[in-house]
Amino acid sequence: MNKNKTTAQNKKIAVLPGDGIGPEIVREAIKVLNVVEKVFGHKFDIETYPVGGCAYDLCGESLPKETLSACRSADAVLLGAVGGPKWDGLPGEKRPERALLGLRSELWLFANLRPAKIWPSLLDSSPLKKEIISDGIDILVVRELTGGIYFGAHSRSLDKKIARDEMAYSEFEVERIAKVAFECARSRNKKVTSVDKANVLESSRLWREVVERVSKEYPEVELNHMYVDNAAMQLVRNPGLFDVLLTENMFGDILSDEASQITGSIGMLPSASLRHDGFGMYEPIHGSAPDISGKNIANPLATILSVAMMLRSTFLLSDEANAIEEAVSNVLLAGLRTADLTSPDAAPIGTSQMGDAVAKAILKMVK
Ligand code: IPM
Ligand code: MG
């Protein structure tokens, strides 16, 4: 590992731990970030801000103005998770999840990258049969994040008996996310599967037309289209089919959970939500898991791997990102497992022990 190649950087990171297991997993990610800072000689200015249910409890808003402006003036954002049963009764606009949607739209984070790969040492954790995953799984879900049904008009009839959620897409929105998918595919296995429901939805027919047009600019990338129901089936039947999976907002939400589970555990999957200039918010794809919060059993690796994505995508520090990923690979190879990854007879380690192990593995690599 070359720890002297990149020049020292001074970066401001807004950290939003959120609810449930959020604070526990974020603590471990910061532990790892601090080690990277020391080993590579950078300066990360890390400030923590409330978001989600805990922010609502503090000030009556799940996305306080101070939190949003801190994110705006930071170089990147690291988020844990939001939500929990305590806030389920709140009206739509006050719900913790709304904070997440607010962050995505206010920060213009239209491109959500969710890599789902199977770590060789976790092959046994996949619920799929060995022969189905023998060639490995390495999928990148590229999900449109600020449009579609999540951000269309939501309404109820006067008598409250009819509800509507509008799914709308503009050419512009489809084009910019399609370009991200093709760019990503270019540096991977050069294959884009665009997911839609063009046999039923008008927005999907527009989606397909625009993706088809964008693909002409990337002749080296193979494009195929797949209906979302078929994509959901193929993911468990033959996940090796996929390289980059390009989706609208809700299809990507659903398919990325499925893609994560076939790799062994949703506790392993990081994500990046990016703006056109490379600014990004990084978070594990899993939720706040209130049932296991405060028990030191959650898997912090998805958040730690989200930090690696931050270093690589927003700060362009690829040696540092590689070091984290290699450290994660080493601890898994050494047999360390949190409860979500263990077989019933193996003893799991805790959240903080996993964070310690990754931090130690990075230090060991530079010795
Ligand atoms: C995700 C989550 C969010 C989403 C929720 C919490 C609003 O499921 O990031 O995948 O639906 O986008
Ligand atoms: Mg989701």
GROMACS .gro file of C-alpha atoms and ligand atoms in nm:
model
  380
    1MET     CA    1   0.000   0.000   0.000
    2ASN     CA    2   0.131   0.342  -0.098
    3LYS     CA    3   0.044   0.581   0.180
    4ASN     CA    4   0.248   0.870   0.044
    5LYS     CA    5   0.104   0.902  -0.302
    6THR     CA    6  -0.182   1.144  -0.235
    7THR     CA    7  -0.123   1.487  -0.089
    8ALA     CA    8  -0.267   1.557   0.254
    9GLN     CA    9  -0.624   1.678   0.241
   10ASN     CA   10  -0.834   1.885   0.474
   11LYS     CA   11  -1.200   1.784   0.450
   12LYS     CA   12  -1.513   1.876   0.635
   13ILE     CA   13  -1.751   1.586   0.693
   14ALA     CA   14  -2.103   1.638   0.831
   15VAL     CA   15  -2.201   1.328   1.023
   16LEU     CA   16  -2.570   1.249   1.083
   17PRO     CA   17  -2.593   0.935   1.302
   18GLY     CA   18  -2.976   0.938   1.315
   19ASP     CA   19  -3.189   0.681   1.497
   20GLY     CA   20  -3.182   0.318   1.612
   21ILE     CA   21  -2.850   0.153   1.536
   22GLY     CA   22  -2.738   0.467   1.346
   23PRO     CA   23  -2.518   0.610   1.625
   24GLU     CA   24  -2.353   0.270   1.695
   25ILE     CA   25  -2.254   0.197   1.337
   26VAL     CA   26  -2.147   0.553   1.265
   27ARG     CA   27  -1.920   0.546   1.572
   28GLU     CA   28  -1.731   0.254   1.417
   29ALA     CA   29  -1.708   0.425   1.078
   30ILE     CA   30  -1.556   0.732   1.245
   31LYS     CA   31  -1.311   0.509   1.428
   32VAL     CA   32  -1.194   0.381   1.089
   33LEU     CA   33  -1.191   0.731   0.939
   34ASN     CA   34  -0.968   0.848   1.225
   35VAL     CA   35  -0.721   0.569   1.155
   36VAL     CA   36  -0.714   0.657   0.784
   37GLU     CA   37  -0.659   1.021   0.879
   38LYS     CA   38  -0.361   0.931   1.093
   39VAL     CA   39  -0.204   0.677   0.859
   40PHE     CA   40  -0.237   0.888   0.544
   41GLY     CA   41  -0.180   1.227   0.704
   42HIS     CA   42  -0.514   1.392   0.620
   43LYS     CA   43  -0.727   1.614   0.835
   44PHE     CA   44  -1.095   1.526   0.857
   45ASP     CA   45  -1.303   1.783   1.035
   46ILE     CA   46  -1.595   1.575   1.165
   47GLU     CA   47  -1.905   1.744   1.311
   48THR     CA   48  -2.219   1.561   1.420
   49TYR     CA   49  -2.576   1.689   1.362
   50PRO     CA   50  -2.922   1.555   1.449
   51VAL     CA   51  -3.150   1.407   1.183
   52GLY     CA   52  -3.461   1.187   1.181
   53GLY     CA   53  -3.669   1.093   1.484
   54CYS     CA   54  -3.409   1.211   1.735
   55ALA     CA   55  -3.407   1.552   1.566
   56TYR     CA   56  -3.786   1.563   1.583
   57ASP     CA   57  -3.766   1.491   1.956
   58LEU     CA   58  -3.510   1.768   1.998
   59CYS     CA   59  -3.671   2.046   1.796
   60GLY     CA   60  -3.992   1.926   1.630
   61GLU     CA   61  -3.833   1.885   1.284
   62SER     CA   62  -3.681   1.568   1.144
   63LEU     CA   63  -3.450   1.776   0.921
   64PRO     CA   64  -3.352   2.086   1.120
   65LYS     CA   65  -3.233   2.388   0.921
   66GLU     CA   66  -2.893   2.381   1.097
   67THR     CA   67  -2.840   2.020   0.990
   68LEU     CA   68  -2.923   2.098   0.628
   69SER     CA   69  -2.699   2.403   0.614
   70ALA     CA   70  -2.414   2.209   0.780
   71CYS     CA   71  -2.450   1.947   0.505
   72ARG     CA   72  -2.449   2.220   0.241
   73SER     CA   73  -2.123   2.364   0.366
   74ALA     CA   74  -1.952   2.027   0.419
   75ASP     CA   75  -1.738   1.844   0.164
   76ALA     CA   76  -1.936   1.522   0.218
   77VAL     CA   77  -2.208   1.378   0.444
   78LEU     CA   78  -2.206   1.049   0.632
   79LEU     CA   79  -2.544   0.925   0.750
   80GLY     CA   80  -2.637   0.631   0.976
   81ALA     CA   81  -3.009   0.553   0.953
   82VAL     CA   82  -3.340   0.714   1.040
   83GLY     CA   83  -3.682   0.605   1.166
   84GLY     CA   84  -3.838   0.375   1.421
   85PRO     CA   85  -4.175   0.274   1.567
   86LYS     CA   86  -4.164   0.564   1.810
   87TRP     CA   87  -4.229   0.807   1.524
   88ASP     CA   88  -4.456   0.591   1.307
   89GLY     CA   89  -4.766   0.783   1.411
   90LEU     CA   90  -4.632   1.120   1.296
   91PRO     CA   91  -4.792   1.288   0.993
   92GLY     CA   92  -4.608   1.231   0.661
   93GLU     CA   93  -4.417   1.558   0.656
   94LYS     CA   94  -4.278   1.513   1.009
   95ARG     CA   95  -4.169   1.152   0.971
   96PRO     CA   96  -3.797   1.072   1.006
   97GLU     CA   97  -3.789   0.923   0.653
   98ARG     CA   98  -3.894   1.263   0.520
   99ALA     CA   99  -3.561   1.399   0.644
  100LEU     CA  100  -3.381   1.156   0.419
  101LEU     CA  101  -3.591   1.254   0.119
  102GLY     CA  102  -3.538   1.622   0.208
  103LEU     CA  103  -3.161   1.574   0.219
  104ARG     CA  104  -3.164   1.396  -0.115
  105SER     CA  105  -3.367   1.663  -0.291
  106GLU     CA  106  -3.224   1.971  -0.117
  107LEU     CA  107  -2.867   1.855  -0.185
  108TRP     CA  108  -2.959   1.747  -0.545
  109LEU     CA  109  -2.833   1.394  -0.488
  110PHE     CA  110  -2.992   1.242  -0.794
  111ALA     CA  111  -2.759   0.945  -0.843
  112ASN     CA  112  -2.768   0.663  -0.593
  113LEU     CA  113  -2.500   0.398  -0.633
  114ARG     CA  114  -2.552   0.072  -0.446
  115PRO     CA  115  -2.285  -0.189  -0.512
  116ALA     CA  116  -2.397  -0.541  -0.423
  117LYS     CA  117  -2.109  -0.783  -0.434
  118ILE     CA  118  -2.049  -1.108  -0.264
  119TRP     CA  119  -1.734  -1.127  -0.055
  120PRO     CA  120  -1.563  -1.461  -0.125
  121SER     CA  121  -1.543  -1.542   0.245
  122LEU     CA  122  -1.918  -1.485   0.284
  123LEU     CA  123  -2.035  -1.726   0.013
  124ASP     CA  124  -2.195  -1.940   0.284
  125SER     CA  125  -2.405  -1.648   0.407
  126SER     CA  126  -2.595  -1.614   0.078
  127PRO     CA  127  -2.943  -1.769   0.087
  128LEU     CA  128  -2.893  -1.880  -0.275
  129LYS     CA  129  -2.766  -2.224  -0.375
  130LYS     CA  130  -2.392  -2.255  -0.435
  131GLU     CA  131  -2.432  -2.334  -0.805
  132ILE     CA  132  -2.625  -2.011  -0.862
  133ILE     CA  133  -2.358  -1.791  -0.708
  134SER     CA  134  -2.050  -1.990  -0.803
  135ASP     CA  135  -1.944  -1.718  -1.050
  136GLY     CA  136  -1.983  -1.454  -0.781
  137ILE     CA  137  -2.218  -1.158  -0.765
  138ASP     CA  138  -2.098  -0.811  -0.855
  139ILE     CA  139  -2.386  -0.578  -0.931
  140LEU     CA  140  -2.403  -0.202  -0.918
  141VAL     CA  141  -2.754  -0.068  -0.874
  142VAL     CA  142  -2.772   0.285  -1.016
  143ARG     CA  143  -3.094   0.424  -0.875
  144GLU     CA  144  -3.251   0.757  -0.971
  145LEU     CA  145  -3.300   0.927  -0.635
  146THR     CA  146  -3.479   1.260  -0.662
  147GLY     CA  147  -3.768   1.189  -0.900
  148GLY     CA  148  -4.044   0.941  -0.969
  149ILE     CA  149  -4.319   0.840  -0.731
  150TYR     CA  150  -4.123   0.946  -0.422
  151PHE     CA  151  -4.137   1.309  -0.528
  152GLY     CA  152  -4.461   1.325  -0.732
  153ALA     CA  153  -4.780   1.474  -0.592
  154HIS     CA  154  -4.933   1.273  -0.305
  155SER     CA  155  -5.299   1.332  -0.228
  156ARG     CA  156  -5.618   1.201  -0.069
  157SER     CA  157  -5.972   1.261  -0.180
  158LEU     CA  158  -6.190   1.476   0.047
  159ASP     CA  159  -6.360   1.170   0.194
  160LYS     CA  160  -6.010   1.017   0.246
  161LYS     CA  161  -6.114   0.699   0.065
  162ILE     CA  162  -5.896   0.743  -0.242
  163ALA     CA  163  -5.520   0.805  -0.233
  164ARG     CA  164  -5.293   0.905  -0.521
  165ASP     CA  165  -4.917   0.908  -0.572
  166GLU     CA  166  -4.794   1.046  -0.900
  167MET     CA  167  -4.500   0.893  -1.084
  168ALA     CA  168  -4.350   1.142  -1.325
  169TYR     CA  169  -4.016   1.159  -1.505
  170SER     CA  170  -3.872   1.420  -1.737
  171GLU     CA  171  -3.632   1.347  -2.022
  172PHE     CA  172  -3.370   1.548  -1.838
  173GLU     CA  173  -3.396   1.333  -1.523
  174VAL     CA  174  -3.375   1.006  -1.714
  175GLU     CA  175  -3.089   1.124  -1.929
  176ARG     CA  176  -2.864   1.235  -1.642
  177ILE     CA  177  -2.907   0.912  -1.443
  178ALA     CA  178  -2.866   0.700  -1.758
  179LYS     CA  179  -2.535   0.874  -1.827
  180VAL     CA  180  -2.416   0.787  -1.475
  181ALA     CA  181  -2.504   0.422  -1.534
  182PHE     CA  182  -2.321   0.407  -1.867
  183GLU     CA  183  -2.017   0.585  -1.726
  184CYS     CA  184  -2.005   0.333  -1.439
  185ALA     CA  185  -2.048   0.039  -1.678
  186ARG     CA  186  -1.757   0.165  -1.885
  187SER     CA  187  -1.517   0.100  -1.600
  188ARG     CA  188  -1.683  -0.231  -1.504
  189ASN     CA  189  -1.815  -0.516  -1.719
  190LYS     CA  190  -1.964  -0.287  -1.985
  191LYS     CA  191  -2.322  -0.398  -1.946
  192VAL     CA  192  -2.628  -0.194  -1.847
  193THR     CA  193  -2.964  -0.353  -1.771
  194SER     CA  194  -3.226  -0.081  -1.763
  195VAL     CA  195  -3.526  -0.174  -1.550
  196ASP     CA  196  -3.875  -0.045  -1.624
  197LYS     CA  197  -4.239  -0.142  -1.658
  198ALA     CA  198  -4.278  -0.016  -2.015
  199ASN     CA  199  -4.555  -0.269  -2.085
  200VAL     CA  200  -4.778  -0.073  -1.844
  201LEU     CA  201  -4.639   0.268  -1.745
  202GLU     CA  202  -4.604   0.575  -1.967
  203SER     CA  203  -4.317   0.705  -1.752
  204SER     CA  204  -4.138   0.377  -1.824
  205ARG     CA  205  -4.189   0.417  -2.198
  206LEU     CA  206  -4.023   0.757  -2.181
  207TRP     CA  207  -3.752   0.603  -1.962
  208ARG     CA  208  -3.681   0.336  -2.222
  209GLU     CA  209  -3.671   0.582  -2.514
  210VAL     CA  210  -3.427   0.812  -2.337
  211VAL     CA  211  -3.201   0.530  -2.214
  212GLU     CA  212  -3.193   0.392  -2.567
  213ARG     CA  213  -3.087   0.733  -2.699
  214VAL     CA  214  -2.816   0.782  -2.433
  215SER     CA  215  -2.678   0.435  -2.507
  216LYS     CA  216  -2.578   0.553  -2.855
  217GLU     CA  217  -2.308   0.765  -2.690
  218TYR     CA  218  -2.162   0.451  -2.532
  219PRO     CA  219  -2.120   0.199  -2.814
  220GLU     CA  220  -1.878  -0.009  -2.605
  221VAL     CA  221  -2.147  -0.072  -2.342
  222GLU     CA  222  -2.411  -0.336  -2.404
  223LEU     CA  223  -2.765  -0.230  -2.315
  224ASN     CA  224  -3.065  -0.444  -2.248
  225HIS     CA  225  -3.406  -0.360  -2.104
  226MET     CA  226  -3.589  -0.568  -1.848
  227TYR     CA  227  -3.930  -0.535  -1.687
  228VAL     CA  228  -3.903  -0.488  -1.314
  229ASP     CA  229  -4.093  -0.807  -1.225
  230ASN     CA  230  -3.861  -1.011  -1.445
  231ALA     CA  231  -3.556  -0.833  -1.297
  232ALA     CA  232  -3.672  -0.928  -0.947
  233MET     CA  233  -3.696  -1.290  -1.060
  234GLN     CA  234  -3.364  -1.297  -1.249
  235LEU     CA  235  -3.182  -1.158  -0.946
  236VAL     CA  236  -3.249  -1.479  -0.756
  237ARG     CA  237  -3.244  -1.710  -1.057
  238ASN     CA  238  -2.923  -1.592  -1.220
  239PRO     CA  239  -2.763  -1.288  -1.053
  240GLY     CA  240  -2.450  -1.337  -1.264
  241LEU     CA  241  -2.651  -1.185  -1.554
  242PHE     CA  242  -2.616  -0.837  -1.413
  243ASP     CA  243  -2.344  -0.576  -1.415
  244VAL     CA  244  -2.503  -0.230  -1.385
  245LEU     CA  245  -2.872  -0.225  -1.302
  246LEU     CA  246  -3.024   0.112  -1.394
  247THR     CA  247  -3.353   0.190  -1.223
  248GLU     CA  248  -3.600   0.463  -1.139
  249ASN     CA  249  -3.642   0.557  -0.775
  250MET     CA  250  -3.888   0.303  -0.634
  251PHE     CA  251  -3.781   0.006  -0.847
  252GLY     CA  252  -3.426   0.071  -0.728
  253ASP     CA  253  -3.535   0.085  -0.365
  254ILE     CA  254  -3.695  -0.257  -0.395
  255LEU     CA  255  -3.433  -0.427  -0.613
  256SER     CA  256  -3.139  -0.301  -0.407
  257ASP     CA  257  -3.279  -0.466  -0.093
  258GLU     CA  258  -3.316  -0.789  -0.289
  259ALA     CA  259  -2.967  -0.757  -0.439
  260SER     CA  260  -2.821  -0.699  -0.094
  261GLN     CA  261  -2.981  -1.003   0.063
  262ILE     CA  262  -2.851  -1.242  -0.203
  263THR     CA  263  -2.498  -1.127  -0.120
  264GLY     CA  264  -2.541  -1.256   0.236
  265SER     CA  265  -2.652  -0.966   0.450
  266ILE     CA  266  -2.799  -0.622   0.405
  267GLY     CA  267  -2.553  -0.528   0.680
  268MET     CA  268  -2.270  -0.534   0.423
  269LEU     CA  269  -2.402  -0.289   0.163
  270PRO     CA  270  -2.281   0.069   0.139
  271SER     CA  271  -2.421   0.343  -0.081
  272ALA     CA  272  -2.335   0.678  -0.231
  273SER     CA  273  -2.588   0.945  -0.323
  274LEU     CA  274  -2.418   1.185  -0.560
  275ARG     CA  275  -2.462   1.524  -0.716
  276HIS     CA  276  -2.329   1.610  -1.064
  277ASP     CA  277  -2.014   1.772  -0.913
  278GLY     CA  278  -1.917   1.466  -0.710
  279PHE     CA  279  -2.043   1.593  -0.373
  280GLY     CA  280  -2.213   1.308  -0.195
  281MET     CA  281  -2.398   1.166   0.101
  282TYR     CA  282  -2.287   0.820   0.208
  283GLU     CA  283  -2.491   0.572   0.408
  284PRO     CA  284  -2.550   0.201   0.457
  285ILE     CA  285  -2.853   0.084   0.257
  286HIS     CA  286  -3.012  -0.078   0.562
  287GLY     CA  287  -3.246   0.095   0.804
  288SER     CA  288  -3.229   0.187   1.171
  289ALA     CA  289  -3.313  -0.165   1.297
  290PRO     CA  290  -3.475  -0.048   1.622
  291ASP     CA  291  -3.515  -0.409   1.739
  292ILE     CA  292  -3.139  -0.452   1.775
  293SER     CA  293  -3.039  -0.098   1.864
  294GLY     CA  294  -2.827  -0.035   2.174
  295LYS     CA  295  -2.719  -0.400   2.195
  296ASN     CA  296  -2.380  -0.372   2.024
  297ILE     CA  297  -2.475  -0.643   1.774
  298ALA     CA  298  -2.539  -0.446   1.453
  299ASN     CA  299  -2.298  -0.492   1.163
  300PRO     CA  300  -2.101  -0.169   1.109
  301LEU     CA  301  -1.938  -0.286   0.784
  302ALA     CA  302  -2.192  -0.126   0.548
  303THR     CA  303  -2.122   0.211   0.708
  304ILE     CA  304  -1.746   0.152   0.711
  305LEU     CA  305  -1.764   0.058   0.342
  306SER     CA  306  -1.971   0.374   0.280
  307VAL     CA  307  -1.674   0.571   0.416
  308ALA     CA  308  -1.455   0.394   0.160
  309MET     CA  309  -1.697   0.504  -0.113
  310MET     CA  310  -1.679   0.861   0.020
  311LEU     CA  311  -1.301   0.862   0.011
  312ARG     CA  312  -1.295   0.727  -0.342
  313SER     CA  313  -1.585   0.913  -0.507
  314THR     CA  314  -1.591   1.255  -0.342
  315PHE     CA  315  -1.235   1.299  -0.212
  316LEU     CA  316  -1.065   1.101  -0.493
  317LEU     CA  317  -0.856   0.914  -0.233
  318SER     CA  318  -0.849   0.569  -0.388
  319ASP     CA  319  -0.551   0.430  -0.192
  320GLU     CA  320  -0.733   0.516   0.129
  321ALA     CA  321  -1.057   0.360   0.003
  322ASN     CA  322  -0.871   0.047  -0.106
  323ALA     CA  323  -0.709   0.024   0.236
  324ILE     CA  324  -1.050   0.015   0.408
  325GLU     CA  325  -1.189  -0.242   0.166
  326GLU     CA  326  -0.881  -0.460   0.202
  327ALA     CA  327  -0.905  -0.434   0.580
  328VAL     CA  328  -1.270  -0.544   0.568
  329SER     CA  329  -1.176  -0.833   0.344
  330ASN     CA  330  -0.899  -0.933   0.586
  331VAL     CA  331  -1.120  -0.937   0.895
  332LEU     CA  332  -1.379  -1.144   0.711
  333LEU     CA  333  -1.108  -1.383   0.594
  334ALA     CA  334  -0.990  -1.410   0.953
  335GLY     CA  335  -1.338  -1.539   1.034
  336LEU     CA  336  -1.471  -1.241   1.226
  337ARG     CA  337  -1.849  -1.213   1.194
  338THR     CA  338  -2.124  -1.002   1.344
  339ALA     CA  339  -2.448  -1.182   1.431
  340ASP     CA  340  -2.611  -1.121   1.091
  341LEU     CA  341  -2.329  -1.314   0.921
  342THR     CA  342  -2.275  -1.607   1.154
  343SER     CA  343  -2.403  -1.959   1.137
  344PRO     CA  344  -2.597  -2.062   1.451
  345ASP     CA  345  -2.299  -2.248   1.597
  346ALA     CA  346  -2.036  -1.975   1.552
  347ALA     CA  347  -1.981  -1.705   1.812
  348PRO     CA  348  -2.045  -1.356   1.676
  349ILE     CA  349  -1.849  -1.046   1.767
  350GLY     CA  350  -2.007  -0.711   1.853
  351THR     CA  351  -2.039  -0.385   1.662
  352SER     CA  352  -1.749  -0.213   1.837
  353GLN     CA  353  -1.527  -0.521   1.814
  354MET     CA  354  -1.584  -0.528   1.437
  355GLY     CA  355  -1.490  -0.160   1.413
  356ASP     CA  356  -1.177  -0.223   1.622
  357ALA     CA  357  -1.082  -0.517   1.400
  358VAL     CA  358  -1.106  -0.312   1.079
  359ALA     CA  359  -0.912  -0.023   1.234
  360LYS     CA  360  -0.643  -0.265   1.350
  361ALA     CA  361  -0.629  -0.434   1.010
  362ILE     CA  362  -0.554  -0.098   0.844
  363LEU     CA  363  -0.277  -0.027   1.092
  364LYS     CA  364  -0.133  -0.373   1.035
  365MET     CA  365  -0.122  -0.317   0.658
  366VAL     CA  366   0.102  -0.012   0.689
  367LYS     CA  367   0.339  -0.156   0.946
  368IPM     C1  368  -3.356   0.346   0.129
  368IPM     C2  369  -3.470   0.353   0.226
  368IPM     C3  370  -3.545   0.484   0.206
  368IPM     C4  371  -3.601   0.482   0.064
  368IPM     C5  372  -3.655   0.511   0.308
  368IPM     C6  373  -3.605   0.504   0.449
  368IPM     C7  374  -3.725   0.642   0.281
  368IPM     O1  375  -3.553   0.243   0.213
  368IPM     O2  376  -3.268   0.435   0.133
  368IPM     O3  377  -3.352   0.251   0.051
  368IPM     O4  378  -3.710   0.429   0.041
  368IPM     O5  379  -3.535   0.537  -0.024
  369MG      MG  380  -3.477   0.095   0.080
   0.00000   0.00000   0.00000
